[in-house]
Amino acid sequence: MQDLLSVAALPSESEALKMLPKKDIDWGIRVPRSWVWYDENEEREEQKKDRRKTYPTAGHAHMLNVPQSQKKLDRILDMIRGLHYEEAVTQCQMVPHKAARLLLP
């Protein structure tokens, strides 16, 4: 019973490096991995399904040739996301950003 409860000593870092095959030792050089944790396309599809479940009645819009960066537009979209239409329009009118004016109807 005593043998089952004893904990094996973990090797030190230098001992662990000695146990690894030479090709697996990272000497400060990023080693490319042959495996992938997940498929990007499947991950995007899962995120779309989750959004559709969370916001079943939400609409979406596409804008082309907008003279503003996506990062600046995202800042305003994050601010109004989840608000009612009237509140979102009021917020866009009050914010002194060009991106907010672009989002107004």
mmCIF file of C-alpha atoms in Angstrom:
data_model
loop_
_atom_site.group_PDB
_atom_site.id
_atom_site.type_symbol
_atom_site.label_atom_id
_atom_site.label_comp_id
_atom_site.label_asym_id
_atom_site.label_seq_id
_atom_site.Cartn_x
_atom_site.Cartn_y
_atom_site.Cartn_z
ATOM 1 C CA MET A 1 0.000 0.000 0.000
ATOM 2 C CA GLN A 2 2.880 2.323 0.767
ATOM 3 C CA ASP A 3 4.252 1.818 -2.771
ATOM 4 C CA LEU A 4 0.996 2.982 -4.353
ATOM 5 C CA LEU A 5 1.001 6.239 -2.426
ATOM 6 C CA SER A 6 4.609 7.170 -3.115
ATOM 7 C CA VAL A 7 5.122 9.854 -5.729
ATOM 8 C CA ALA A 8 7.788 9.410 -8.367
ATOM 9 C CA ALA A 9 10.326 12.197 -8.465
ATOM 10 C CA LEU A 10 10.068 14.359 -11.556
ATOM 11 C CA PRO A 11 13.252 14.804 -13.572
ATOM 12 C CA SER A 12 14.905 18.188 -13.618
ATOM 13 C CA GLU A 13 14.777 20.285 -16.765
ATOM 14 C CA SER A 14 18.272 19.302 -17.832
ATOM 15 C CA GLU A 15 17.509 15.606 -17.267
ATOM 16 C CA ALA A 16 14.285 15.944 -19.248
ATOM 17 C CA LEU A 17 16.203 17.528 -22.137
ATOM 18 C CA LYS A 18 18.672 14.641 -22.090
ATOM 19 C CA MET A 19 15.791 12.153 -22.374
ATOM 20 C CA LEU A 20 14.386 13.859 -25.481
ATOM 21 C CA PRO A 21 15.614 12.830 -28.905
ATOM 22 C CA LYS A 22 18.035 15.347 -30.415
ATOM 23 C CA LYS A 23 15.578 16.486 -33.107
ATOM 24 C CA ASP A 24 12.944 17.552 -30.530
ATOM 25 C CA ILE A 25 15.190 19.865 -28.503
ATOM 26 C CA ASP A 26 14.322 23.498 -29.097
ATOM 27 C CA TRP A 27 17.461 25.651 -29.061
ATOM 28 C CA GLY A 28 15.614 28.951 -29.325
ATOM 29 C CA ILE A 29 14.480 28.157 -32.851
ATOM 30 C CA ARG A 30 10.770 27.798 -33.421
ATOM 31 C CA VAL A 31 10.134 24.213 -34.510
ATOM 32 C CA PRO A 32 7.260 23.848 -36.986
ATOM 33 C CA ARG A 33 4.613 21.410 -35.819
ATOM 34 C CA SER A 34 3.026 18.872 -38.097
ATOM 35 C CA TRP A 35 -0.278 18.821 -36.200
ATOM 36 C CA VAL A 36 -3.090 21.343 -36.023
ATOM 37 C CA TRP A 37 -5.313 21.817 -32.986
ATOM 38 C CA TYR A 38 -8.421 22.630 -34.986
ATOM 39 C CA ASP A 39 -9.568 23.370 -38.471
ATOM 40 C CA GLU A 40 -10.080 27.128 -38.937
ATOM 41 C CA ASN A 41 -13.085 26.716 -41.225
ATOM 42 C CA GLU A 42 -14.846 24.399 -38.779
ATOM 43 C CA GLU A 43 -14.109 26.833 -35.947
ATOM 44 C CA ARG A 44 -15.663 29.732 -37.901
ATOM 45 C CA GLU A 45 -18.747 27.672 -38.673
ATOM 46 C CA GLU A 46 -19.127 26.787 -34.985
ATOM 47 C CA GLN A 47 -18.864 30.462 -34.042
ATOM 48 C CA LYS A 48 -21.525 31.369 -36.619
ATOM 49 C CA LYS A 49 -23.866 28.701 -35.218
ATOM 50 C CA ASP A 50 -23.308 29.995 -31.689
ATOM 51 C CA ARG A 51 -24.091 33.577 -32.761
ATOM 52 C CA ARG A 52 -27.266 32.437 -34.523
ATOM 53 C CA LYS A 53 -28.392 30.632 -31.358
ATOM 54 C CA THR A 54 -27.539 33.593 -29.127
ATOM 55 C CA TYR A 55 -29.091 36.244 -31.391
ATOM 56 C CA PRO A 56 -31.829 34.481 -33.408
ATOM 57 C CA THR A 57 -33.579 37.694 -34.514
ATOM 58 C CA ALA A 58 -30.455 39.754 -35.164
ATOM 59 C CA GLY A 59 -29.942 41.236 -38.586
ATOM 60 C CA HIS A 60 -26.727 42.031 -40.352
ATOM 61 C CA ALA A 61 -25.550 44.498 -42.953
ATOM 62 C CA HIS A 62 -22.677 44.799 -45.394
ATOM 63 C CA MET A 63 -21.061 48.061 -46.452
ATOM 64 C CA LEU A 64 -18.732 48.406 -49.408
ATOM 65 C CA ASN A 65 -16.225 51.150 -50.226
ATOM 66 C CA VAL A 66 -16.359 52.691 -46.757
ATOM 67 C CA PRO A 67 -13.685 55.384 -46.302
ATOM 68 C CA GLN A 68 -12.882 54.224 -42.764
ATOM 69 C CA SER A 69 -10.792 51.427 -41.267
ATOM 70 C CA GLN A 70 -12.476 48.325 -39.897
ATOM 71 C CA LYS A 71 -10.808 48.836 -36.524
ATOM 72 C CA LYS A 72 -12.365 52.288 -36.136
ATOM 73 C CA LEU A 73 -15.779 51.012 -37.195
ATOM 74 C CA ASP A 74 -15.520 48.057 -34.807
ATOM 75 C CA ARG A 75 -14.991 50.447 -31.901
ATOM 76 C CA ILE A 76 -18.382 52.043 -32.582
ATOM 77 C CA LEU A 77 -20.091 48.736 -33.386
ATOM 78 C CA ASP A 78 -18.926 47.276 -30.070
ATOM 79 C CA MET A 79 -20.400 50.288 -28.307
ATOM 80 C CA ILE A 80 -23.866 49.960 -29.887
ATOM 81 C CA ARG A 81 -24.064 46.182 -30.117
ATOM 82 C CA GLY A 82 -27.024 44.909 -28.107
ATOM 83 C CA LEU A 83 -28.793 48.283 -27.879
ATOM 84 C CA HIS A 84 -32.266 48.914 -29.232
ATOM 85 C CA TYR A 85 -32.423 50.713 -32.569
ATOM 86 C CA GLU A 86 -33.429 54.098 -31.148
ATOM 87 C CA GLU A 87 -30.712 53.970 -28.487
ATOM 88 C CA ALA A 88 -28.092 52.961 -31.056
ATOM 89 C CA VAL A 89 -29.036 55.845 -33.353
ATOM 90 C CA THR A 90 -28.912 58.298 -30.415
ATOM 91 C CA GLN A 91 -25.469 57.004 -29.400
ATOM 92 C CA CYS A 92 -24.186 57.374 -32.964
ATOM 93 C CA GLN A 93 -25.460 60.928 -33.093
ATOM 94 C CA MET A 94 -23.771 61.837 -29.796
ATOM 95 C CA VAL A 95 -20.348 60.288 -30.442
ATOM 96 C CA PRO A 96 -17.885 62.653 -32.170
ATOM 97 C CA HIS A 97 -16.407 60.015 -34.493
ATOM 98 C CA LYS A 98 -16.650 59.847 -38.253
ATOM 99 C CA ALA A 99 -17.340 56.105 -38.036
ATOM 100 C CA ALA A 100 -20.507 56.762 -36.028
ATOM 101 C CA ARG A 101 -21.840 59.085 -38.734
ATOM 102 C CA LEU A 102 -21.176 56.423 -41.369
ATOM 103 C CA LEU A 103 -23.354 53.965 -39.461
ATOM 104 C CA LEU A 104 -26.369 56.283 -39.288
ATOM 105 C CA PRO A 105 -29.245 55.540 -41.677
#
